[in-house]
Short mmCIF file of C-alpha atoms and ligand atoms in Angstrom, two decimals:
data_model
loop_
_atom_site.label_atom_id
_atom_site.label_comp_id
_atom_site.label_asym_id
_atom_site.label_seq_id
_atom_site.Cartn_x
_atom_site.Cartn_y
_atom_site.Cartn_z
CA UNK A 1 -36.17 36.27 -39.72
CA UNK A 2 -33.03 36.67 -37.86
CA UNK A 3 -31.34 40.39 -38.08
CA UNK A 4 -27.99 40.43 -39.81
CA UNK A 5 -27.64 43.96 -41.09
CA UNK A 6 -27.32 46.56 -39.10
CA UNK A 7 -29.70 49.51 -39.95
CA UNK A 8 -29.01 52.32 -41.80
CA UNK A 9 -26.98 55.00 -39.65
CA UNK A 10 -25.85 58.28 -40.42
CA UNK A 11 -22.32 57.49 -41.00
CA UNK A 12 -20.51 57.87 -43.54
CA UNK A 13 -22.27 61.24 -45.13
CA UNK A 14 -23.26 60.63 -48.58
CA UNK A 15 -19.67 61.18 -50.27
CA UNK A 16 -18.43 58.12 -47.33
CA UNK A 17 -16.79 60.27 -45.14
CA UNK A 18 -16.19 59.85 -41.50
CA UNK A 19 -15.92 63.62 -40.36
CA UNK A 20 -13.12 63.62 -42.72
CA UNK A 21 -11.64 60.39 -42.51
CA UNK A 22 -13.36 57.97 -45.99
CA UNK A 23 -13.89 59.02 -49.08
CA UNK A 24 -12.82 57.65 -52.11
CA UNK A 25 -9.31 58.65 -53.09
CA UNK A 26 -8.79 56.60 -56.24
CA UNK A 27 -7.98 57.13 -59.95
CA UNK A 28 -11.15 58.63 -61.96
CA UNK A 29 -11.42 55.30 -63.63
CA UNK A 30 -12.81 53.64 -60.30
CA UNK A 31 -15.13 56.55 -58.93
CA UNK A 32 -17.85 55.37 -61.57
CA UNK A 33 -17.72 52.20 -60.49
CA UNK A 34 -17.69 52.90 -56.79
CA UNK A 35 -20.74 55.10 -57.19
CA UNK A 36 -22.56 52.38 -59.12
CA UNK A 37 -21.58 49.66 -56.01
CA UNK A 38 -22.76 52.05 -53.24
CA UNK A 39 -26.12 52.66 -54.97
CA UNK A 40 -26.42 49.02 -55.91
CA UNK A 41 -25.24 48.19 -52.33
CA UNK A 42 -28.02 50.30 -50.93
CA UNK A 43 -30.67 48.89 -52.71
CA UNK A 44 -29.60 45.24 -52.23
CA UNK A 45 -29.64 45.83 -48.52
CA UNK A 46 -32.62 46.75 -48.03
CA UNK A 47 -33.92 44.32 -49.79
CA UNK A 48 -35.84 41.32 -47.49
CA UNK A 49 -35.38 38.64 -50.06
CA UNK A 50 -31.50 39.37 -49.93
CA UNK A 51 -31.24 39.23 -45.72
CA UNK A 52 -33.29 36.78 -45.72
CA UNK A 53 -30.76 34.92 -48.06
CA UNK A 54 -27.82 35.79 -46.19
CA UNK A 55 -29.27 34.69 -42.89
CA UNK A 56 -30.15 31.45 -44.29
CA UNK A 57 -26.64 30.78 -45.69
CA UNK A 58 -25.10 31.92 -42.35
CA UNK A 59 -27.38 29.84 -40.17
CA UNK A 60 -27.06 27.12 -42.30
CA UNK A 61 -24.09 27.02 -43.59
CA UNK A 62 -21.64 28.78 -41.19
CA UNK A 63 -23.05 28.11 -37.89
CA UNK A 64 -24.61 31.63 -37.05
CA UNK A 65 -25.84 32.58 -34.09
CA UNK A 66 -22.19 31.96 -32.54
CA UNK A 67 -22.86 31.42 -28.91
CA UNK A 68 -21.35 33.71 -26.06
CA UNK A 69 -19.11 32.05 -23.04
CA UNK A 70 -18.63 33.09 -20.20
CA UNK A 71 -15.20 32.73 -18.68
CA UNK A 72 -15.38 31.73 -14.73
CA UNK A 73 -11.92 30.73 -14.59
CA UNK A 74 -9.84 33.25 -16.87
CA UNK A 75 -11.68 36.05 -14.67
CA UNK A 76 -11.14 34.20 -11.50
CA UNK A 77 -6.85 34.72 -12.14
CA UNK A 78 -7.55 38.74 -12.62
CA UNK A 79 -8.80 41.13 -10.33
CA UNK A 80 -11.82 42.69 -10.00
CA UNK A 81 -14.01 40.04 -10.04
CA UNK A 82 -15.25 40.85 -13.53
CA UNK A 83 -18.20 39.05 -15.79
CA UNK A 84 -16.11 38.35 -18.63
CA UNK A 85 -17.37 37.00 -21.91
CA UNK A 86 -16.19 35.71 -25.25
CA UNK A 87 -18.34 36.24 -28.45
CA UNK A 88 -16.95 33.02 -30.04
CA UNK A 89 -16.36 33.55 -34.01
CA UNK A 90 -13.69 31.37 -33.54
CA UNK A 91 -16.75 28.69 -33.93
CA UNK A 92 -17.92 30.13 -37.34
CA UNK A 93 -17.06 27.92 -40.31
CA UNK A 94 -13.77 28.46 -41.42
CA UNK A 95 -12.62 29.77 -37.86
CA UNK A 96 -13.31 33.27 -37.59
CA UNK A 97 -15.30 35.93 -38.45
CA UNK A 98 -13.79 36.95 -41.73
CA UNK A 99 -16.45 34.73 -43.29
CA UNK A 100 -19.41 37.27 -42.38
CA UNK A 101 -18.21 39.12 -44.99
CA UNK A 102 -17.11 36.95 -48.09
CA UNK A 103 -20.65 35.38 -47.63
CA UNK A 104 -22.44 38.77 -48.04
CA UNK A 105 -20.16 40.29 -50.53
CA UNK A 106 -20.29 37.09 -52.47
CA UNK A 107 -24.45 37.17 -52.33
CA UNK A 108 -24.12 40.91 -53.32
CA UNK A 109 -21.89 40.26 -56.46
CA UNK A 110 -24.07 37.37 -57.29
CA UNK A 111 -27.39 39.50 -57.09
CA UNK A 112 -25.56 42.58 -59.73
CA UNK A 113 -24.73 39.34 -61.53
CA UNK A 114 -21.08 39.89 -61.45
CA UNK A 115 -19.66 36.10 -62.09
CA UNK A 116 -16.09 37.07 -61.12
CA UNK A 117 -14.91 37.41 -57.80
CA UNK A 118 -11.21 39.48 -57.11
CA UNK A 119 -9.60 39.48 -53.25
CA UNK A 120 -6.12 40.23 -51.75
CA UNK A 121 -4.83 39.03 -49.07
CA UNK A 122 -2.23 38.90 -47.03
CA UNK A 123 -1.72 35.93 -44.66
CA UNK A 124 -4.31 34.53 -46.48
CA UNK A 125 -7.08 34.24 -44.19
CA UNK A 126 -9.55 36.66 -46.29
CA UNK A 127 -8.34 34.93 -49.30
CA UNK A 128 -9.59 31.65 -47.71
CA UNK A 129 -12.89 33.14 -46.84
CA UNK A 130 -13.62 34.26 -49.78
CA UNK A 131 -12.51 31.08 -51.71
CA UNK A 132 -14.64 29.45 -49.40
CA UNK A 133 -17.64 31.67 -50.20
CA UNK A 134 -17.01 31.52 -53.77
CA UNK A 135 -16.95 27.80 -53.46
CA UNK A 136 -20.01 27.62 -52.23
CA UNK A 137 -22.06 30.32 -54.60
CA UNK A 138 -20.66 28.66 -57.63
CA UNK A 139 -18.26 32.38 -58.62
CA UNK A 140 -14.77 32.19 -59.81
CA UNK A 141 -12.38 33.46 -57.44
CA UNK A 142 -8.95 35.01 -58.28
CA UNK A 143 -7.01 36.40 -55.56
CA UNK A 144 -3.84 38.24 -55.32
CA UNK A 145 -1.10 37.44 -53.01
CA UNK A 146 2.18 38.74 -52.41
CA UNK A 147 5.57 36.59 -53.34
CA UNK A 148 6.70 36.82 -49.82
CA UNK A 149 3.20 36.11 -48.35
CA UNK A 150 2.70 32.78 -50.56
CA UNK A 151 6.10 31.57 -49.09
CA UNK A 152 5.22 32.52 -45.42
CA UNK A 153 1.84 31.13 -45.42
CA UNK A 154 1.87 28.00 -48.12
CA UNK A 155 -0.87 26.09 -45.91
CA UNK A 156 -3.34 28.56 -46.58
CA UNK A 157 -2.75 28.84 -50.77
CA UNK A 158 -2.43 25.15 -50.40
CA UNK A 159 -6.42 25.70 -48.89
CA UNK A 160 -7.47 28.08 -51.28
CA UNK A 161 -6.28 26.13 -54.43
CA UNK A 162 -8.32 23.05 -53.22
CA UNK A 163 -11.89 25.49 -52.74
CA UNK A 164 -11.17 25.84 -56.44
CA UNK A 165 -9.57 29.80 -56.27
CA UNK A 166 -6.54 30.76 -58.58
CA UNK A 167 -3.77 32.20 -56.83
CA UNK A 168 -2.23 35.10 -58.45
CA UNK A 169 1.63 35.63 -57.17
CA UNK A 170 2.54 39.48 -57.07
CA UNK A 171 6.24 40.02 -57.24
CA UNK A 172 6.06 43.37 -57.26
CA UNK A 173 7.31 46.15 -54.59
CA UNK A 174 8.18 44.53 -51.42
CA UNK A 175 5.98 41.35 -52.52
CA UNK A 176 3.48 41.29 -49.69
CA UNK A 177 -0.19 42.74 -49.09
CA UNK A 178 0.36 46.56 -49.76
CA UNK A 179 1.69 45.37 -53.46
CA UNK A 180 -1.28 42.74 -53.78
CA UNK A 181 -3.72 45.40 -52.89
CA UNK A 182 -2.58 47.49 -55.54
CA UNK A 183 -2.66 44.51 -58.43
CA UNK A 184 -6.13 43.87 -57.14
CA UNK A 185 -7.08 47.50 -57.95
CA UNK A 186 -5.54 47.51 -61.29
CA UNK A 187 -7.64 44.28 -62.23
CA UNK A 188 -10.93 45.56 -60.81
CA UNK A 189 -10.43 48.84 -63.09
CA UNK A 190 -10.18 46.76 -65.87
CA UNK A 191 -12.51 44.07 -65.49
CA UNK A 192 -15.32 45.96 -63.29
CA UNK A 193 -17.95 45.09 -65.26
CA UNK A 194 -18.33 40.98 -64.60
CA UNK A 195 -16.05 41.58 -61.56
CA UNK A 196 -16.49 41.92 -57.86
CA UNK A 197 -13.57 43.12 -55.59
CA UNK A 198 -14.37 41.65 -52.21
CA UNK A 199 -12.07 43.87 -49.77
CA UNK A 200 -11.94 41.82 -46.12
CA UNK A 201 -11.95 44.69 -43.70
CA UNK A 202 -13.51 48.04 -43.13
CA UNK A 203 -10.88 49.70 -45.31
CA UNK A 204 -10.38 50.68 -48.51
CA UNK A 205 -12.77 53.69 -50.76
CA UNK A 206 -16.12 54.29 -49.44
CA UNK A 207 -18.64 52.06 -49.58
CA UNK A 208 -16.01 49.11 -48.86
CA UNK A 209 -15.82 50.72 -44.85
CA UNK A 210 -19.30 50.54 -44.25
CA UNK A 211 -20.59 47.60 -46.34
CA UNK A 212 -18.11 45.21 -44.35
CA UNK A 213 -18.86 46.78 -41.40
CA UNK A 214 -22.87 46.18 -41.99
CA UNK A 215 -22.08 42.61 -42.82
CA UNK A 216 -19.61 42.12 -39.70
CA UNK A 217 -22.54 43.82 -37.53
CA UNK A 218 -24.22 40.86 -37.70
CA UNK A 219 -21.91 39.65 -34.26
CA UNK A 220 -22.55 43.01 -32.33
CA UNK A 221 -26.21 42.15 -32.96
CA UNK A 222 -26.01 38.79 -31.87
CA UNK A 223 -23.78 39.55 -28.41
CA UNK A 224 -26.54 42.40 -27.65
CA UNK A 225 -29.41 39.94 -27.52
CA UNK A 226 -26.87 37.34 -25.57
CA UNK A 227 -25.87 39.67 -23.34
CA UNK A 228 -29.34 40.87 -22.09
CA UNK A 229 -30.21 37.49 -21.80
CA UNK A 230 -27.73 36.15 -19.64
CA UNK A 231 -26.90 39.12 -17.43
CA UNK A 232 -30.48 41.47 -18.22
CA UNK A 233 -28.19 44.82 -18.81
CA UNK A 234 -25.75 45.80 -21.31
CA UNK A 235 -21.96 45.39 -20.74
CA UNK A 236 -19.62 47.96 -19.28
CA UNK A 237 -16.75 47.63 -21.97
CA UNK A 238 -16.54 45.99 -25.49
CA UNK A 239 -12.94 44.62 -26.19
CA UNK A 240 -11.59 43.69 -29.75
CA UNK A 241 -8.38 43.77 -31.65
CA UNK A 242 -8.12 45.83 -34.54
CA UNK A 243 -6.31 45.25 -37.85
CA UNK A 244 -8.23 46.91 -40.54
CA UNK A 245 -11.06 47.09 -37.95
CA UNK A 246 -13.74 44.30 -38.61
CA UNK A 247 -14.43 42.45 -36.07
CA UNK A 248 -14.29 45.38 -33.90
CA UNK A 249 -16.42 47.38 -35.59
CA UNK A 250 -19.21 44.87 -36.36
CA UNK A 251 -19.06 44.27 -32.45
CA UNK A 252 -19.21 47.68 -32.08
CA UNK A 253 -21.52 49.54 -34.44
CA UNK A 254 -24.76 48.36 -32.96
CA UNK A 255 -23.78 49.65 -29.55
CA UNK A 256 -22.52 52.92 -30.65
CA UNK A 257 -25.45 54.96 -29.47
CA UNK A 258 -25.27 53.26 -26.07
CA UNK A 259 -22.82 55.84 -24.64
CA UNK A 260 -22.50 53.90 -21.34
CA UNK A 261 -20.90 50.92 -23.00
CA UNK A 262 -16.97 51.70 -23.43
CA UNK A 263 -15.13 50.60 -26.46
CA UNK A 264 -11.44 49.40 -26.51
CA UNK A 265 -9.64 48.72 -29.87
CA UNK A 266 -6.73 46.83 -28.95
CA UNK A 267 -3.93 47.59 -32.00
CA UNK A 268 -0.74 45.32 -32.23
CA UNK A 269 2.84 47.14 -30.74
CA UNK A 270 4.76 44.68 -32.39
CA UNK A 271 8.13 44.85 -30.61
CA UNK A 272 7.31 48.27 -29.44
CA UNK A 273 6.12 51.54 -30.78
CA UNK A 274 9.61 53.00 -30.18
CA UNK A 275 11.12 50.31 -32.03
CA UNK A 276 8.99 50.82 -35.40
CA UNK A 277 8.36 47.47 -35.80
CA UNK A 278 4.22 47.84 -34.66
CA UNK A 279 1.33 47.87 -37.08
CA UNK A 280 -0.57 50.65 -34.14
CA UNK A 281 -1.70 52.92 -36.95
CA UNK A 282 -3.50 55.16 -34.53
CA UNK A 283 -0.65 55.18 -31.42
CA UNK A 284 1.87 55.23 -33.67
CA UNK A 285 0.69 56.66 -36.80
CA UNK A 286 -0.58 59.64 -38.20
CA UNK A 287 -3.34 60.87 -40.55
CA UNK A 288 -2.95 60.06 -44.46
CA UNK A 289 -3.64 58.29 -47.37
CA UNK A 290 -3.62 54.51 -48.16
CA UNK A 291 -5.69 51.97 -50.14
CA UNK A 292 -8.32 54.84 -50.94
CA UNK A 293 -9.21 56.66 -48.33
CA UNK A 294 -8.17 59.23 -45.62
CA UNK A 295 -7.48 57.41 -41.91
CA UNK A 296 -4.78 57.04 -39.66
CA UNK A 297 -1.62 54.81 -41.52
CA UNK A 298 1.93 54.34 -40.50
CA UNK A 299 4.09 56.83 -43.15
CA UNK A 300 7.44 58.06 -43.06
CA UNK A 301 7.32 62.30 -43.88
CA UNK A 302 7.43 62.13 -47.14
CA UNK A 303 3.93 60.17 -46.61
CA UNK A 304 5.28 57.17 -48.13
CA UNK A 305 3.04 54.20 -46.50
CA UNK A 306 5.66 52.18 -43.93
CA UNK A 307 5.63 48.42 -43.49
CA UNK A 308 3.73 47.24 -40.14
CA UNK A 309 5.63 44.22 -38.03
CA UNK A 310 3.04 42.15 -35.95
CA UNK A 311 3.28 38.65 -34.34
CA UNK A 312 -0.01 38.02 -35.71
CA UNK A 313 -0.28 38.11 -39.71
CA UNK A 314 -3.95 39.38 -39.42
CA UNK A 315 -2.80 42.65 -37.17
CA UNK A 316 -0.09 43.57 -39.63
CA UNK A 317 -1.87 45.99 -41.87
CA UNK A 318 -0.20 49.99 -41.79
CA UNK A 319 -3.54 51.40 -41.55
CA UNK A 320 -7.02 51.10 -39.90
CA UNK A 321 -10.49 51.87 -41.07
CA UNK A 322 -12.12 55.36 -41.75
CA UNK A 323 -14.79 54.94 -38.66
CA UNK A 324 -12.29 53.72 -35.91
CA UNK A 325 -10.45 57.07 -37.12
CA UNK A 326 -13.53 59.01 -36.75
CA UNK A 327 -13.89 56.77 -33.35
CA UNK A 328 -10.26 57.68 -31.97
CA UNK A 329 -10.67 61.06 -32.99
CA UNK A 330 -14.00 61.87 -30.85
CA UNK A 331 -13.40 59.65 -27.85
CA UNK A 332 -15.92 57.12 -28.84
CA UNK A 333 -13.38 54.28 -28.97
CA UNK A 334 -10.30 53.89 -26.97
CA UNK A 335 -7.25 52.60 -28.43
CA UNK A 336 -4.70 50.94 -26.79
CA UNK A 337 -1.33 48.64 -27.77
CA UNK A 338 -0.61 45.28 -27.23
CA UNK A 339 2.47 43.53 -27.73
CA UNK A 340 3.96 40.25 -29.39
CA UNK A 341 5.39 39.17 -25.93
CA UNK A 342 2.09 40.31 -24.04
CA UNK A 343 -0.18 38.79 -26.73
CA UNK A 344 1.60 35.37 -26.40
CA UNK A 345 1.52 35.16 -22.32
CA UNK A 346 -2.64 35.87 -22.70
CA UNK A 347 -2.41 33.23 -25.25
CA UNK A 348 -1.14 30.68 -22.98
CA UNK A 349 -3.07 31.85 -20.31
CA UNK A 350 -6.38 31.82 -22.21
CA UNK A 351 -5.45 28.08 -23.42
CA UNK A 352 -4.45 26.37 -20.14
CA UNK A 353 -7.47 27.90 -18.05
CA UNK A 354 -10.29 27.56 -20.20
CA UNK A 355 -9.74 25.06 -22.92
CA UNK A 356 -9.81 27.71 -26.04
CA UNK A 357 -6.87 28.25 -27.80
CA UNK A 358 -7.39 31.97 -29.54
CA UNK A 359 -5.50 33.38 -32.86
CA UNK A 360 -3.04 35.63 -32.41
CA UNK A 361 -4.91 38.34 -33.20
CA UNK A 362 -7.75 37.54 -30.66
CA UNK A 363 -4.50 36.83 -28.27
CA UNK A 364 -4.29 40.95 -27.94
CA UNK A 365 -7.47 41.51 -27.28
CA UNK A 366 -7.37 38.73 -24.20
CA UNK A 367 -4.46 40.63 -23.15
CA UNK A 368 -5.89 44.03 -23.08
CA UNK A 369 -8.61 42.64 -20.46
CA UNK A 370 -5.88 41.43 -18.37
CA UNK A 371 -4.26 44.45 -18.37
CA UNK A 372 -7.10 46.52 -17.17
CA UNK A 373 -8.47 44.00 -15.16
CA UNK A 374 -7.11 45.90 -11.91
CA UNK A 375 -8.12 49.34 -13.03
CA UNK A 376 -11.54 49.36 -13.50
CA UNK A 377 -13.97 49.37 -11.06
CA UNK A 378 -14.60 45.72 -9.37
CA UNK A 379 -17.57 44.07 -10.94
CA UNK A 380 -17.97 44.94 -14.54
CA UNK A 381 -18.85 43.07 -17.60
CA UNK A 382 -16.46 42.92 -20.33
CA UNK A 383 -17.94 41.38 -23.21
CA UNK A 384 -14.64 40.06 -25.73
CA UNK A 385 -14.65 39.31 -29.44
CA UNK A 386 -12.80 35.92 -29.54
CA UNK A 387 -12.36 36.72 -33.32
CA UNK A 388 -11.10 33.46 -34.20
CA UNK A 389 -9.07 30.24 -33.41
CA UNK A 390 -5.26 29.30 -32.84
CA UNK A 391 -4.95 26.67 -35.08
CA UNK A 392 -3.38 28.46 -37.72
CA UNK A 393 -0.86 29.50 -35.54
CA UNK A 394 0.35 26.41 -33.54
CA UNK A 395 3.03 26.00 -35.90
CA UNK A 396 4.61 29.82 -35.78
CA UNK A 397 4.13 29.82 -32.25
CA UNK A 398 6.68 26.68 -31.46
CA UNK A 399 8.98 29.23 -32.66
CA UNK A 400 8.05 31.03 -29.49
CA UNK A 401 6.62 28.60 -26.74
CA UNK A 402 8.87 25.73 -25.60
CA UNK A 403 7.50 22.98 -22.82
CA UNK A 404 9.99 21.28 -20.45
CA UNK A 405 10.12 17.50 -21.23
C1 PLP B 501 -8.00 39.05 -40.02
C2 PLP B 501 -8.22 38.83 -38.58
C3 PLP B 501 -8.27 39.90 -37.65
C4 PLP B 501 -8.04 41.33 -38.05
O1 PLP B 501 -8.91 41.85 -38.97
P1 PLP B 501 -10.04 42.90 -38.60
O2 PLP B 501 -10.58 43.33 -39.91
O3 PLP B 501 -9.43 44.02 -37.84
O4 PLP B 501 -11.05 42.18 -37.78
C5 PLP B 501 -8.52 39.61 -36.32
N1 PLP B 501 -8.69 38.34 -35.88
C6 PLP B 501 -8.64 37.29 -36.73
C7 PLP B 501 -8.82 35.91 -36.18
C8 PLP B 501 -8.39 37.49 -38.09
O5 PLP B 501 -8.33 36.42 -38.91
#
């Protein structure tokens, strides 16, 4: 049987903090119920039957193991003459890697026999993941959107209305994912016991961080096996972009006690971090409180949570996980800002010279090797998460790419 989980590790301690970071900052209401998830959680994944489950359904059904590329010609225009690779979620079934996650959170709330599935989401990416999960393991999916959001992104409620999901419009507070986040919460309060809350990245109270990072593992696995294979060592650097920090992380975690392999989290400047308009929680942000738990956020002083501005929908979140605070904080991870302009340049570069045309989000992350291309040592391997594909975006990006006739 394939590995999908990562093993148990010592983080979070048993209260799910991060050396601080975690916990479970919500109303009393919801610590019962958290308690009750993280022990059933615990149970469930240890359970064979369970991973065995899972890595049928995303074998079968999602197109797990995602193969790694290697890029001969995007390395070829940098220099250094680096071994550069792609781990390509952008092949998993609904185009990136958010699906990991909806399929093993789905598969958990089906095992408690909780029937009813609650998301949020913002540009509606989770939200299609999860429909798509819930789709397929016969649970009824409700998720919450902001006003705003639905307007901006009507293709994607369009998708998640035809997997059979209901989408609930939140009008209130500034009508985007902060505001759908909270109506989520106030649901799952009331409804916890037939109801699942599947949060889509390694945010939110403890155990939410580390149960989507053990299901997004399941690629940092994979490219460790690929890796030795095709080049017999481990990599030099790891490269991902980070929004609440999932594809990161589950690219990460498995290497973490390999202290020769170098992280980079790549977080979105926006327009600049001068400017405010950036979703780089931990370059531009500072420790606090937001959707549960302690991590770095972007506040004003008064520790109200700011918006975040990001070319790419799936970057613009105003915090980032528990563990890649813990990870910033003791050197473990490197963290490092990418902007819209840069992020659309390594778009176009990625596109012409190799035939893959990468989200937005996985734009930054391209970038960031191009940018350090000349400053590391010649040589290196630089193994990328290519966490998903463009097509979502051709239509936002002809408001920013123009061809001569
Ligand atoms: C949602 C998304 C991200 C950001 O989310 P993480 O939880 O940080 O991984 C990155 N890339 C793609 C393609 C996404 O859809």
């Amino acid at each position: 049987m394939a590995q999908t989980l990562a093993p148990l590790q010592q983080r979070p301690d048993p209260r799910g903090h991060y050396a601080g970071f975690g916990g479970r900052y919500v109303p009393e209401t919801l610590m019962q119920t958290l308690i009750e998830l993280e022990r059933e959680y615990s149970a469930v994944a240890a359970d064979r039957d369970f991973q065995a489950e899972l890595a049928t359904l995303l074998g079968e059904y999602a197109g797990r193991p995602t193969p790694l590329t290697r890029v001969r010609r995007f390395a070829d225009s940098l220099p250094g003459n680096h071994r550069i690779y792609l781990k390509r979620e952008d092949l998993l079934h609904t185009g990136a890697h958010k699906l990991n996650n909806s399929l093993g959170q789905g598969l958990l709330a089906k095992r408690l026999g909780k029937k009813r599935i609650i998301a949020e989401t913002g540009a509606g990416q989770h939200g299609v993941a999860t429909a798509t999960a819930c789709a397929l393991l016969g649970l009824e999916c409700i998720v919450y959107m902001g006003a705003e959001d639905m307007e901006r992104q009507k293709l994607n409620v369009f998708r998640m209305r035809l997997l059979g999901a209901r989408v609930v419009k939140v009008t209130s507070g500034t009508e985007t994912l902060k505001d759908a986040t909270n109506e989520a919460m106030r649901d799952w309060m009331a409804n916890c016991d037939d109801t699942h809350y599947i949060i889509g990245s390694c945010v939110g109270p403890h155990p939410f961080p580390m149960m989507v990072r053990d299901f997004q593992s399941v690629i940092g696995i994979e490219a460790r096996g690929q890796i030795l294979e095709a080049e017999g060592r481990l990599p030099d650097h790891l490269v991902a972009c980070v929004g609440g920090g999932s594809n990161s992380l589950g690219l990460f975690h498995p290497f973490y006690d390999d202290e020769a392999v170098a992280f980079w989290g790549v977080e979105a400047e926006g327009e600049g971090i001068a400017t405010g308009l950036h979703a780089a929680a931990v370059n531009g942000g500072s420790v606090g409180v937001f959707h549960g738990s302690m991590s770095y956020v972007l506040q004003d002083q008064d520790g109200q949570i700011t918006p975040a501005h990001s070319i790419s929908a799936g970057l613009d979140y105003p915090g980032i996980g528990p563990e890649h605070s813990f990870y910033a904080d003791t050197g473990r991870a490197k963290y490092v800002p990418v902007s819209d302009a840069e992020a659309l340049v390594a778009l176009q570069e990625i596109s012409r010279l190799e035939g893959l045309i990468p989200a937005l989000e996985t734009a930054h992350a391209i970038s960031q090797v191009a940018k350090m291309a000349g400053e590391l040592p010649p040589e290196q391997i630089i193994l990328v998460c290519f966490s998903g594909r463009g097509d979502k975006d051709v239509f936002s990006l002809q408001e920013h790419i123009s061809f001569d006739e």
